[in-house]
Amino acid sequence: MSLGASQLPLPAILTLLGVLLPGPGGAQISVEPPKAIIPRGGSVQVTCIATCDEDTFFGLETQLMKREVAHGNNRKTYELSNVQEDSAPICFSNCHNNQTTATTSLTVFWFPERVELESLPHWQPVGKNLTLRCQVEGGAPRPHLSVVLLRGEEELSRQTKVNLTEVTATVLAGRDDHGANFSCRTELDLRSEGLGLFQNVSAPRQLRTFVLPVTDPHLAAPLIMEVGTRWLVNCTLVGLFPASEAQVMLVLGEQKLEPTVKYNDDFLWASAWVEAKSEEEGTHQLTCAVILGNQSRRSQQTVTIYSFPAPSLTLSQPEVSEMTVVSVECKAHAGAMVTMLSGAPAGPPASSVQFQLNVTAEDNGHSFLCSAALEVAGEVLYKNKTLKLHVLYGPRLNEKDCPGNWTWQEGSQQTLRCQAWGNPTPKLDCRQNGTGFLLPIGDLRPVKREISGSYVCRAKSSRGEVIREVVVNVIYHDNNVIIIVLVTALVIVSVVLTGAYLYNRQRKIREYKLQKAQEAAAMKLNTPP
Ligand SMILES: *[C@@H]1O[C@H](CO)[C@@H](O)[C@H](O)[C@H]1NC(C)=O
Ligand SMILES: *[C@@H]1O[C@H](CO)[C@@H](O)[C@H](O)[C@H]1NC(C)=O
Ligand SMILES: *[C@@H]1O[C@H](CO)[C@@H](O)[C@H](O)[C@H]1NC(C)=O
Ligand SMILES: *[C@@H]1O[C@H](CO)[C@@H](O)[C@H](O)[C@H]1NC(C)=O
Ligand SMILES: *[C@@H]1O[C@H](CO)[C@@H](O)[C@H](O)[C@H]1NC(C)=O
Ligand SMILES: *[C@@H]1O[C@H](CO)[C@@H](O)[C@H](O)[C@H]1NC(C)=O
Ligand SMILES: *[C@@H]1O[C@H](CO)[C@@H](O)[C@H](O)[C@H]1NC(C)=O
Ligand SMILES: *[C@@H]1O[C@H](CO)[C@@H](O)[C@H](O)[C@H]1NC(C)=O
Ligand SMILES: *[C@@H]1O[C@H](CO)[C@@H](O)[C@H](O)[C@H]1NC(C)=O
Ligand SMILES: *[C@@H]1O[C@H](CO)[C@@H](O)[C@H](O)[C@H]1NC(C)=O
Ligand SMILES: *[C@@H]1O[C@H](CO)[C@@H](O)[C@H](O)[C@H]1NC(C)=O
């Protein structure tokens, strides 16, 4: 009470006088009300009442602005206005030269002008203590002021009779605190003074908490990538919170990849396609960084992008005729070595291997295999190339695949084979000399005698024509004797039967004629005369 201190001399002297010159009996002055609580800048009426029997000199001693509003026989009422601070005006009286005083206590109240929660860290690690600081400026009377720190509506701490400008509280940050709103509230409790409970609340501040495990993310990517291939590289991290707020960066060399990020409660999975391009040949660092809060975790891996075309396998001539010499050559691309070429004598790896071959018809369709090796990042890779040999030969008709003499029993079941060989495949045509009948190649069931004969088979291709004679003999038994015997027998039987018939007929005619004669004779006898 600075004002009280500056006022001290006068009341002190008056009090001292009162003590030194004590009055005849009882107090000669009193004040109404003895105490009052008023809002800052407000007004109050104070009445001084003198109890001296004679006219006394009395009044109010104060530095406040005062105005006498009522005047009675031995009482005076003053209005004190614009009261900014607590003060203690004094009523005094002078009775029989005995001065007495009475003091009234004026308490000023006002609400805090500033209640503010200091800004929270941008991100708060879970498991670390967080200090909440509330700035409270102004407000009186302080012994009636409490400061409450809140999480949402929940009271975290309450400090009463606060006489400082900053109130702090420590909370252990948890996952539950992520997204929680913190605030601070002042309570000026004047209920004991017949007034109310006055609250002022700071603006809320939202907290973001996070957990980033000490382990680094797991990076899954191939160590080597061939130019022209596409790979899905993955980066995962377990145990982070809140996974949805984490940022992931996947970088290959200088190139920033565009990862697809998926997550659940505490698991993060990022994947991105990497296309190995020829201009990126060489080694690169693949980095995965997970950023959460103000921290980050990263993993790195070396990726080698290489180019390894298959070796080139060539023939000296694209089309080869039998009995000619061709050279087979296999060349590896820069950096690679030919380790094997089928048909060539084994030797140390070389950038190119070649050999000569006198091709025969049997070589048609034969495959050559060339294998080349390349070492990439300590790993030996192989690439193969095959080449099929096409030998031009023929046409050919030989005894083995087109036998020239078939002899069969009539009616038996046989298979007639005739196959022409050659590359290109020849056209085969077998016809009977003269008649032009086609040779029935394939299953014959049964063999008929009509097919016997001599045929000429022609195999024809762009490389020429060959002819082969095929003779088919069908053996059968002559059945003429039986037919003659049967015909003879038939003739004899017919002659005998005809003879028998004729004899029988003649006999019947004779019998008839005899009968007719008898009947005529009988009629002559019976006729009356
Ligand atoms: C003055 O008043 C006090 C009481 O207020 C009393 O004790 C004292 O005797 C009085 N003195 C005289 C001279 O009357
Ligand atoms: C947090 O603060 C409390 C006291 O407020 C203390 O007991 C505790 O050990 C602290 N915890 C950490 C992790 O600092
Ligand atoms: C108020 O402040 C004074 C010093 O200014 C200190 O001595 C006192 O303990 C404080 N009271 C409270 C309740 O903090
Ligand atoms: C915190 O306050 C913000 C607005 O200020 C609100 O959107 C959010 O829902 C609040 N959070 C909680 C947990 O109440
Ligand atoms: C503090 O609260 C009171 C009511 O409780 C209100 O009248 C006053 O304006 C508030 N002060 C501020 C700075 O918000
Ligand atoms: C990345 O994940 C996908 C899907 O789970 C999988 O198919 C792929 O093989 C993974 N990539 C690597 C390099 O492990
Ligand atoms: C993260 O922020 C905290 C304070 O919020 C600080 O103590 C810590 O050093 C920061 N960490 C990094 C890696 O910046
Ligand atoms: C290729 O081989 C055949 C027989 O196998 C032979 O007659 C011919 O002369 C050979 N050609 C060459 C160029 O050696
Ligand atoms: C290539 O040939 C080698 C033998 O030379 C074999 O071991 C390897 O499996 C082949 N690779 C492919 C892809 O065919
Ligand atoms: C055909 O073969 C039969 C017996 O199998 C033989 O008697 C005949 O002489 C042969 N004919 C020819 C032209 O080879
Ligand atoms: C086929 O007939 C021709 C004459 O038309 C003859 O020159 C040739 O020798 C005959 N071939 C056979 C196999 O009978």
XYZ file of C-alpha atoms and ligand atoms in Angstrom:
683
model
C 0.000 0.000 0.000
C 2.135 2.809 -1.322
C -0.583 5.361 -0.744
C -0.928 4.224 2.881
C 2.793 4.749 3.340
C 2.682 8.339 2.052
C -0.290 8.994 4.344
C 1.444 7.501 7.308
C 2.692 10.684 9.041
C -0.690 12.291 9.726
C -2.621 9.349 11.183
C 0.462 8.296 13.018
C 0.767 11.645 14.633
C -2.957 11.712 15.344
C -2.859 8.253 16.835
C 0.165 9.218 18.834
C -1.661 12.265 20.100
C -4.667 10.117 20.988
C -2.449 7.826 22.966
C -0.572 10.652 24.678
C -3.783 12.603 25.483
C -6.398 10.032 26.212
C -10.073 11.350 26.134
C -12.462 11.211 29.099
C -14.499 8.183 27.986
C -15.190 6.039 24.806
C -14.465 6.840 21.186
C -15.561 10.179 19.925
C -15.586 9.233 16.229
C -16.647 6.233 14.186
C -16.877 5.418 10.476
C -19.472 3.684 8.361
C -18.792 1.258 6.748
C -15.675 0.070 8.507
C -14.625 -1.730 5.309
C -15.771 -1.949 1.691
C -14.846 -3.723 -1.503
C -15.350 -1.826 -4.698
C -14.515 -2.245 -8.346
C -11.448 -0.412 -9.480
C -12.283 3.166 -10.474
C -15.591 2.929 -8.674
C -17.109 5.204 -5.959
C -18.071 4.632 -2.355
C -19.813 6.655 0.318
C -18.181 6.937 3.701
C -19.880 8.478 6.748
C -17.999 9.861 9.742
C -20.046 9.976 12.948
C -18.859 12.075 15.910
C -20.132 11.362 19.423
C -18.811 14.440 21.250
C -21.396 16.397 23.280
C -20.360 19.799 22.017
C -19.843 21.031 18.505
C -16.812 19.312 17.385
C -14.503 19.708 14.499
C -14.434 16.450 12.520
C -13.764 15.273 8.984
C -12.315 12.687 6.642
C -8.666 12.460 5.849
C -7.897 10.875 2.457
C -5.977 11.498 -0.719
C -8.877 10.204 -2.759
C -11.184 12.553 -4.537
C -13.885 13.313 -1.946
C -17.119 15.188 -2.034
C -19.369 15.861 0.946
C -22.801 14.599 -0.036
C -24.678 14.819 3.294
C -24.212 16.864 6.409
C -25.946 16.186 9.730
C -25.622 17.400 13.323
C -22.660 15.236 14.108
C -22.280 13.181 10.927
C -20.868 13.827 7.505
C -21.174 11.607 4.422
C -18.530 11.755 1.720
C -18.462 10.223 -1.691
C -15.055 8.938 -2.701
C -14.768 8.400 -6.460
C -12.312 6.905 -8.965
C -10.835 4.585 -6.404
C -7.906 2.895 -8.183
C -6.153 1.220 -5.315
C -6.784 -0.118 -1.856
C -6.789 2.708 0.681
C -7.743 3.472 4.272
C -9.461 6.865 4.695
C -9.510 8.122 8.260
C -12.327 9.957 10.073
C -11.031 12.255 12.771
C -12.577 14.491 15.433
C -11.340 16.999 17.965
C -13.326 16.961 21.149
C -12.146 18.796 24.251
C -8.816 18.982 22.592
C -8.815 15.274 22.490
C -8.327 14.044 18.919
C -9.625 10.601 17.957
C -9.687 8.720 14.618
C -11.462 5.844 12.921
C -10.230 4.110 9.802
C -12.223 2.465 7.049
C -10.586 -0.105 4.784
C -11.365 0.180 1.066
C -10.391 -2.825 -1.055
C -10.366 -2.477 -4.811
C -11.081 -5.494 -6.977
C -10.473 -6.000 -10.728
C -10.244 -8.856 -13.163
C -6.943 -9.883 -14.698
C -6.256 -7.950 -17.877
C -4.308 -10.738 -19.499
C -4.656 -14.478 -19.025
C -2.561 -16.274 -21.589
C -1.115 -19.750 -21.953
C 2.362 -19.549 -23.377
C 2.657 -21.228 -26.755
C 3.258 -24.977 -26.651
C 6.082 -26.715 -28.496
C 5.197 -27.478 -32.083
C 5.597 -31.169 -31.373
C 6.029 -32.773 -27.991
C 7.655 -36.192 -27.642
C 5.537 -38.679 -25.703
C 7.102 -39.515 -22.333
C 8.749 -36.117 -21.908
C 7.646 -33.541 -19.386
C 5.898 -30.520 -20.749
C 5.814 -27.276 -18.800
C 2.676 -25.238 -19.183
C 3.131 -21.557 -18.414
C 0.241 -19.225 -17.770
C 0.781 -15.485 -17.770
C -1.570 -13.573 -15.519
C -1.409 -9.811 -15.571
C -3.494 -7.640 -13.313
C -6.340 -8.796 -11.188
C -6.945 -7.936 -7.575
C -7.196 -8.704 -4.753
C -4.585 -11.336 -5.369
C -5.301 -13.341 -2.216
C -8.643 -14.106 -3.786
C -7.197 -15.118 -7.129
C -6.673 -18.740 -8.197
C -5.136 -19.953 -11.443
C -6.253 -23.283 -12.908
C -4.447 -25.075 -15.756
C -6.763 -27.195 -17.867
C -6.599 -29.990 -20.421
C -9.939 -29.673 -22.119
C -12.224 -29.428 -19.102
C -9.956 -31.421 -16.833
C -8.136 -29.545 -14.074
C -4.420 -30.264 -14.152
C -3.373 -27.926 -11.386
C -4.836 -25.205 -9.224
C -2.839 -22.539 -7.467
C -4.533 -20.245 -5.003
C -3.607 -16.827 -3.570
C -1.431 -16.280 -6.624
C 0.835 -13.284 -6.244
C 3.046 -13.975 -9.337
C 2.597 -13.113 -12.974
C 3.458 -16.618 -14.181
C 1.970 -19.889 -13.035
C 3.474 -23.151 -14.253
C 2.512 -26.800 -14.226
C 4.325 -29.860 -15.532
C 2.558 -32.654 -17.366
C 3.970 -35.865 -18.726
C 2.991 -35.895 -22.409
C 1.154 -39.025 -23.515
C -0.434 -40.280 -26.693
C -3.801 -39.149 -25.317
C -2.526 -35.597 -25.313
C -2.248 -35.552 -29.074
C -4.795 -33.017 -30.254
C -5.792 -32.041 -26.711
C -6.526 -28.386 -25.994
C -4.817 -26.785 -23.037
C -5.906 -23.534 -21.449
C -5.613 -21.580 -18.257
C -8.322 -19.968 -16.183
C -8.265 -17.382 -13.431
C -10.875 -17.364 -10.709
C -11.416 -14.262 -8.631
C -13.470 -15.530 -5.713
C -15.264 -12.652 -4.011
C -18.107 -14.721 -2.645
C -16.928 -14.132 0.904
C -17.311 -10.411 0.206
C -20.856 -10.854 -0.912
C -19.887 -10.751 -4.576
C -19.534 -13.592 -7.052
C -16.895 -15.866 -8.565
C -15.355 -14.267 -11.620
C -13.560 -16.378 -14.222
C -11.324 -15.425 -17.117
C -10.058 -18.075 -19.546
C -7.112 -17.969 -21.883
C -7.357 -18.937 -25.538
C -6.862 -22.727 -25.879
C -3.679 -24.151 -27.334
C -3.641 -27.472 -29.066
C -0.804 -29.894 -28.379
C 0.624 -32.393 -30.801
C 2.529 -35.311 -29.321
C 4.487 -37.932 -31.192
C 6.521 -41.119 -30.844
C 9.347 -41.916 -33.208
C 11.109 -45.202 -32.398
C 14.869 -45.252 -32.130
C 15.060 -47.919 -34.842
C 15.629 -46.808 -38.388
C 13.098 -47.563 -41.099
C 13.439 -50.833 -42.959
C 14.370 -50.309 -46.569
C 13.631 -53.130 -49.020
C 15.142 -52.579 -52.432
C 17.218 -54.643 -54.828
C 20.961 -54.066 -54.713
C 21.208 -54.135 -58.479
C 18.731 -53.088 -61.143
C 19.033 -53.711 -64.819
C 18.353 -50.843 -67.175
C 14.809 -51.111 -68.454
C 13.423 -52.852 -65.372
C 10.979 -51.477 -62.837
C 11.110 -52.221 -59.136
C 8.869 -51.491 -56.226
C 11.053 -50.330 -53.352
C 9.556 -50.381 -49.871
C 10.304 -48.481 -46.709
C 8.565 -49.468 -43.479
C 8.679 -48.301 -39.908
C 6.914 -49.792 -36.913
C 6.066 -48.142 -33.622
C 5.542 -44.545 -34.596
C 2.693 -42.320 -33.515
C 0.672 -40.774 -35.041
C 1.634 -42.656 -38.203
C -0.747 -40.591 -40.283
C 1.203 -37.410 -39.564
C 4.590 -38.789 -40.559
C 6.241 -37.656 -43.745
C 8.257 -40.025 -45.890
C 10.969 -39.084 -48.329
C 12.350 -41.634 -50.764
C 15.268 -40.405 -52.790
C 17.402 -42.259 -55.303
C 20.571 -40.314 -55.985
C 19.285 -36.863 -56.863
C 15.891 -38.081 -57.904
C 12.993 -37.674 -55.518
C 10.596 -40.582 -55.785
C 6.862 -40.281 -55.359
C 5.968 -42.846 -52.724
C 2.548 -44.255 -52.001
C 2.175 -44.139 -48.231
C -0.100 -46.407 -46.250
C -0.368 -46.617 -42.509
C -2.348 -47.985 -39.640
C -2.159 -47.180 -35.908
C 1.585 -47.371 -35.500
C 2.853 -48.785 -38.784
C 3.981 -46.918 -41.831
C 4.554 -48.401 -45.293
C 5.819 -46.380 -48.202
C 6.572 -47.775 -51.608
C 7.646 -46.255 -54.884
C 8.431 -47.501 -58.332
C 11.981 -47.106 -59.511
C 12.652 -47.270 -63.203
C 16.237 -48.063 -64.065
C 17.122 -45.819 -66.981
C 20.245 -46.102 -69.080
C 21.339 -42.560 -68.252
C 21.357 -43.557 -64.581
C 23.873 -46.375 -64.947
C 26.162 -46.537 -61.947
C 25.803 -46.624 -58.190
C 23.296 -44.492 -56.334
C 22.254 -44.016 -52.757
C 18.678 -44.893 -52.009
C 17.510 -43.031 -48.932
C 14.323 -43.386 -46.967
C 13.630 -40.751 -44.345
C 10.657 -40.730 -42.001
C 9.999 -37.336 -40.454
C 7.693 -36.883 -37.504
C 7.570 -34.002 -35.089
C 10.938 -32.306 -35.219
C 12.772 -35.614 -35.535
C 13.623 -37.959 -38.345
C 14.934 -41.473 -38.936
C 16.658 -42.539 -42.094
C 18.026 -45.619 -43.822
C 20.328 -45.794 -46.789
C 21.304 -48.426 -49.270
C 23.424 -48.531 -52.390
C 21.690 -49.460 -55.615
C 23.670 -50.234 -58.758
C 21.971 -49.674 -62.067
C 23.588 -51.683 -64.831
C 23.041 -52.483 -68.445
C 23.712 -56.003 -69.683
C 22.385 -56.855 -73.129
C 22.489 -60.501 -74.110
C 25.528 -61.438 -76.211
C 25.132 -61.325 -79.978
C 25.329 -64.726 -81.628
C 25.762 -64.696 -85.405
C 26.484 -66.967 -88.372
C 28.707 -65.919 -91.246
C 25.826 -66.659 -93.634
C 22.182 -66.343 -92.780
C 21.230 -69.386 -94.932
C 23.546 -72.364 -95.026
C 23.645 -75.163 -97.532
C 24.907 -78.524 -96.417
C 28.544 -79.246 -96.970
C 29.491 -75.627 -96.554
C 31.630 -74.176 -93.859
C 30.091 -71.489 -91.674
C 31.592 -69.609 -88.784
C 29.629 -69.178 -85.569
C 30.545 -66.135 -83.519
C 29.432 -64.918 -80.116
C 30.300 -61.395 -78.996
C 29.697 -60.046 -75.531
C 28.835 -56.402 -74.942
C 31.253 -54.004 -73.359
C 32.257 -55.118 -69.880
C 30.872 -58.635 -70.238
C 32.711 -61.857 -71.180
C 31.670 -64.891 -73.197
C 32.035 -67.840 -70.856
C 30.699 -70.547 -73.119
C 29.705 -71.172 -76.724
C 28.297 -74.605 -77.413
C 30.266 -76.379 -80.129
C 33.388 -74.341 -79.539
C 36.301 -75.788 -77.612
C 36.308 -74.717 -73.980
C 38.620 -71.812 -73.236
C 39.071 -68.880 -70.892
C 36.353 -66.177 -70.965
C 36.866 -63.771 -73.819
C 34.989 -60.834 -75.169
C 34.300 -62.829 -78.330
C 34.464 -66.543 -79.281
C 34.130 -68.071 -82.730
C 34.470 -71.428 -84.472
C 33.984 -72.980 -87.905
C 31.632 -75.748 -88.793
C 31.235 -77.896 -91.928
C 27.463 -78.238 -91.787
C 25.609 -81.370 -92.720
C 21.917 -82.028 -93.127
C 21.926 -83.423 -89.579
C 22.843 -79.985 -88.272
C 19.495 -78.578 -89.400
C 17.553 -77.433 -86.335
C 20.602 -77.616 -84.113
C 20.789 -74.860 -81.476
C 23.881 -73.046 -80.374
C 23.994 -71.538 -76.895
C 26.204 -68.662 -75.977
C 26.533 -67.578 -72.360
C 28.008 -64.250 -71.285
C 28.827 -63.124 -67.747
C 28.977 -59.699 -66.150
C 29.953 -58.828 -62.606
C 27.774 -56.202 -60.988
C 28.349 -55.138 -57.393
C 30.098 -58.411 -56.587
C 27.407 -60.518 -58.174
C 28.054 -62.488 -61.364
C 25.152 -62.357 -63.801
C 24.644 -64.495 -66.861
C 22.843 -63.806 -70.091
C 22.286 -66.483 -72.719
C 21.526 -66.356 -76.355
C 20.546 -69.273 -78.557
C 20.590 -69.555 -82.306
C 18.964 -72.277 -84.346
C 20.822 -73.471 -87.430
C 18.817 -73.847 -90.603
C 20.635 -76.011 -93.160
C 19.310 -76.133 -96.713
C 19.467 -79.661 -98.159
C 17.593 -82.198 -100.169
C 15.250 -83.097 -101.599
C 15.959 -86.685 -100.593
C 14.142 -89.961 -101.086
C 15.932 -92.953 -99.626
C 15.290 -96.652 -99.177
C 14.837 -96.236 -95.425
C 12.023 -93.712 -95.525
C 10.581 -94.533 -98.924
C 11.178 -98.276 -99.612
C 11.088 -99.104 -103.302
C 9.668 -102.647 -103.156
C 6.539 -103.643 -101.302
C 5.188 -107.163 -101.564
C 1.979 -107.910 -99.743
C -0.748 -110.487 -99.545
C -4.083 -109.336 -100.867
C -6.510 -108.477 -98.094
C -3.817 -108.019 -95.473
C -3.501 -104.783 -93.495
C -0.392 -102.783 -94.231
C 1.070 -99.294 -94.016
C 2.729 -97.840 -97.048
C 5.432 -95.356 -96.165
C 7.150 -92.882 -98.371
C 8.693 -89.767 -96.811
C 10.820 -87.223 -98.608
C 13.440 -85.240 -96.726
C 14.801 -81.774 -97.248
C 14.886 -78.144 -96.129
C 12.790 -76.523 -97.424
C 10.359 -79.418 -97.129
C 9.942 -80.980 -100.581
C 6.624 -81.679 -102.236
C 6.096 -85.421 -102.804
C 4.066 -86.789 -105.696
C 3.875 -90.569 -106.521
C 1.998 -91.681 -109.641
C 1.677 -94.910 -111.576
C 3.555 -94.805 -114.858
C 1.077 -94.433 -117.651
C -2.229 -94.470 -115.735
C -1.366 -91.580 -113.429
C -2.893 -93.358 -110.406
C -1.710 -91.905 -107.109
C 0.235 -94.156 -104.794
C -1.954 -94.715 -101.701
C 0.453 -93.690 -98.936
C -0.691 -94.516 -95.431
C -2.846 -97.248 -93.907
C -4.113 -99.878 -96.348
C -6.838 -102.112 -94.991
C -7.239 -104.328 -96.745
C -4.638 -104.371 -99.520
C -6.361 -104.559 -102.877
C -4.798 -106.125 -105.858
C -5.572 -103.057 -108.020
C -2.886 -101.040 -106.316
C -0.117 -103.233 -107.551
C 2.030 -101.564 -110.080
C 5.075 -99.475 -110.428
C 5.003 -95.884 -109.348
C 7.328 -92.976 -109.802
C 7.757 -90.738 -106.762
C 9.050 -87.196 -107.267
C 10.282 -85.071 -104.383
C 10.606 -81.444 -105.411
C 11.814 -78.346 -103.571
C 13.401 -75.053 -104.514
C 16.698 -76.883 -104.319
C 15.833 -79.431 -107.064
C 14.031 -82.681 -107.683
C 14.700 -86.390 -107.065
C 12.861 -89.416 -108.443
C 12.409 -92.841 -106.949
C 10.586 -95.864 -108.257
C 8.246 -97.685 -105.926
C 6.925 -101.091 -106.904
C 3.913 -102.556 -105.172
C 3.236 -106.274 -105.588
C -0.011 -107.748 -104.347
C -0.065 -111.520 -104.134
C -3.470 -113.194 -104.699
C -4.731 -116.770 -105.482
C -6.460 -117.466 -108.837
C -10.036 -118.823 -108.188
C -10.925 -119.886 -111.859
C -10.891 -123.680 -111.247
C -13.560 -123.515 -108.635
C -15.680 -121.328 -110.857
C -15.335 -123.823 -113.778
C -16.235 -126.724 -111.491
C -19.204 -124.858 -110.118
C -20.401 -123.759 -113.574
C -20.018 -127.333 -114.891
C -21.945 -128.696 -111.951
C -24.642 -126.118 -112.487
C -24.946 -127.044 -116.185
C -25.243 -130.784 -115.339
C -27.879 -130.147 -112.725
C -29.865 -127.951 -115.155
C -29.712 -130.621 -117.922
C -30.890 -133.385 -115.569
C -33.742 -131.318 -114.203
C -34.883 -130.293 -117.704
C -34.813 -133.944 -118.876
C -36.893 -135.064 -115.900
C -39.485 -132.435 -116.509
C -39.898 -133.170 -120.157
C -40.371 -136.946 -119.507
C -42.992 -136.273 -116.860
C -44.973 -133.972 -119.126
C -45.078 -136.461 -121.980
C -46.472 -139.136 -119.639
C -49.217 -136.835 -118.386
C -50.371 -135.953 -121.939
C -50.752 -139.671 -122.815
C -52.816 -140.361 -119.736
C -55.175 -137.506 -120.568
C -55.844 -138.667 -124.092
C -56.779 -142.119 -122.790
C -59.181 -140.691 -120.318
C -60.930 -138.588 -122.952
C -61.486 -141.693 -125.130
C -63.023 -143.586 -122.218
C -65.411 -140.702 -121.451
C -66.588 -140.476 -125.059
C -67.373 -144.217 -125.109
C -69.325 -143.920 -121.868
C -71.461 -141.088 -123.216
C -72.471 -143.078 -126.269
C -73.764 -145.888 -123.996
C -75.787 -143.549 -121.717
C -77.516 -141.505 -124.433
C -81.197 -142.705 -124.909
C -81.994 -143.700 -128.401
C -9.312 11.713 25.420
O -10.065 10.559 24.974
C -9.580 9.321 25.437
C -10.437 8.242 24.918
O -10.709 8.458 23.608
C -9.620 9.372 26.964
O -9.038 8.184 27.405
C -8.867 10.580 27.510
O -8.968 10.687 28.857
C -9.374 11.834 26.928
N -8.553 12.994 27.396
C -9.067 14.096 27.845
C -8.103 15.202 28.234
O -10.245 14.231 27.997
C 8.443 -35.198 -14.979
O 8.288 -34.342 -13.907
C 7.998 -34.986 -12.693
C 7.826 -33.917 -11.627
O 6.931 -32.975 -12.110
C 9.155 -35.886 -12.314
O 8.857 -36.581 -11.140
C 9.362 -36.866 -13.447
O 10.501 -37.658 -13.175
C 9.603 -36.140 -14.726
N 9.657 -37.099 -15.787
C 10.514 -36.974 -16.788
C 10.472 -38.016 -17.788
O 11.258 -36.008 -16.888
C 3.863 -13.762 -2.618
O 5.091 -13.088 -2.886
C 5.951 -12.934 -1.827
C 7.143 -12.191 -2.290
O 6.806 -11.223 -3.229
C 6.315 -14.266 -1.224
O 7.121 -14.080 -0.100
C 5.082 -15.026 -0.866
O 5.418 -16.310 -0.412
C 4.173 -15.136 -2.047
N 2.980 -15.801 -1.661
C 2.535 -16.845 -2.351
C 1.266 -17.441 -1.839
O 3.117 -17.308 -3.319
C -9.323 -28.364 -29.745
O -9.766 -27.178 -30.316
C -9.971 -27.202 -31.703
C -10.417 -25.812 -32.128
O -9.737 -24.844 -31.461
C -11.017 -28.213 -32.027
O -11.159 -28.308 -33.423
C -10.595 -29.555 -31.495
O -11.606 -30.490 -31.711
C -10.326 -29.472 -30.018
N -9.800 -30.732 -29.569
C -10.372 -31.443 -28.607
C -9.717 -32.717 -28.235
O -11.362 -31.036 -28.025
C -12.841 -11.481 -17.187
O -14.098 -12.012 -16.818
C -15.108 -11.042 -16.489
C -16.313 -11.792 -16.034
O -15.950 -12.898 -15.267
C -15.400 -10.175 -17.680
O -16.351 -9.193 -17.373
C -14.110 -9.543 -18.143
O -14.307 -8.798 -19.296
C -13.032 -10.583 -18.393
N -11.788 -9.985 -18.739
C -11.177 -10.214 -19.842
C -9.860 -9.541 -20.071
O -11.604 -10.997 -20.643
C 7.632 -54.262 -51.806
O 6.363 -54.683 -51.412
C 5.605 -55.292 -52.443
C 4.235 -55.582 -51.906
O 4.277 -56.002 -50.598
C 6.316 -56.548 -52.913
O 5.588 -57.117 -53.958
C 7.685 -56.178 -53.387
O 8.382 -57.346 -53.724
C 8.441 -55.440 -52.300
N 9.706 -54.984 -52.839
C 10.871 -55.401 -52.370
C 12.073 -54.870 -53.043
O 10.941 -56.182 -51.434
C 12.861 -31.110 -30.907
O 12.249 -30.131 -30.119
C 12.598 -30.191 -28.760
C 11.792 -29.130 -28.069
O 10.498 -29.173 -28.479
C 14.075 -29.959 -28.598
O 14.432 -30.067 -27.257
C 14.820 -30.976 -29.412
O 16.207 -30.703 -29.377
C 14.370 -30.934 -30.849
N 15.010 -32.007 -31.548
C 15.534 -31.844 -32.754
C 16.152 -33.013 -33.363
O 15.481 -30.759 -33.329
C 32.606 -80.961 -95.663
O 32.422 -82.310 -95.364
C 32.189 -83.126 -96.461
C 31.971 -84.535 -96.013
O 31.693 -84.617 -94.682
C 33.333 -83.035 -97.385
O 33.068 -83.789 -98.520
C 33.585 -81.592 -97.766
O 34.739 -81.499 -98.558
C 33.758 -80.786 -96.552
N 33.902 -79.398 -96.947
C 34.918 -78.683 -96.555
C 34.976 -77.283 -97.100
O 35.736 -79.095 -95.760
C 22.461 -69.689 -69.188
O 23.299 -70.781 -69.382
C 23.958 -71.258 -68.225
C 24.887 -72.345 -68.641
O 25.789 -71.825 -69.484
C 22.911 -71.762 -67.255
O 23.525 -72.173 -66.049
C 21.945 -70.639 -66.942
O 20.907 -71.127 -66.137
C 21.359 -70.088 -68.226
N 20.566 -68.949 -67.896
C 19.411 -68.700 -68.452
C 18.718 -67.493 -68.012
O 18.921 -69.459 -69.291
C 11.007 -107.366 -104.664
O 10.968 -108.236 -103.548
C 10.679 -109.620 -103.899
C 10.609 -110.454 -102.645
O 10.389 -109.698 -101.541
C 11.776 -110.091 -104.809
O 11.480 -111.380 -105.194
C 11.883 -109.173 -106.032
O 12.973 -109.556 -106.799
C 12.082 -107.766 -105.607
N 12.072 -106.917 -106.749
C 12.924 -105.916 -106.917
C 12.750 -105.084 -108.130
O 13.769 -105.650 -106.076
C 7.707 -94.845 -117.287
O 7.372 -94.480 -118.618
C 8.372 -93.868 -119.316
C 7.797 -93.567 -120.716
O 6.527 -93.066 -120.661
C 9.582 -94.711 -119.383
O 10.587 -94.012 -120.020
C 10.025 -95.070 -118.002
O 11.120 -95.956 -118.046
C 8.935 -95.729 -117.288
N 9.331 -95.973 -115.917
C 9.093 -97.077 -115.288
C 9.598 -97.155 -113.952
O 8.492 -98.003 -115.805
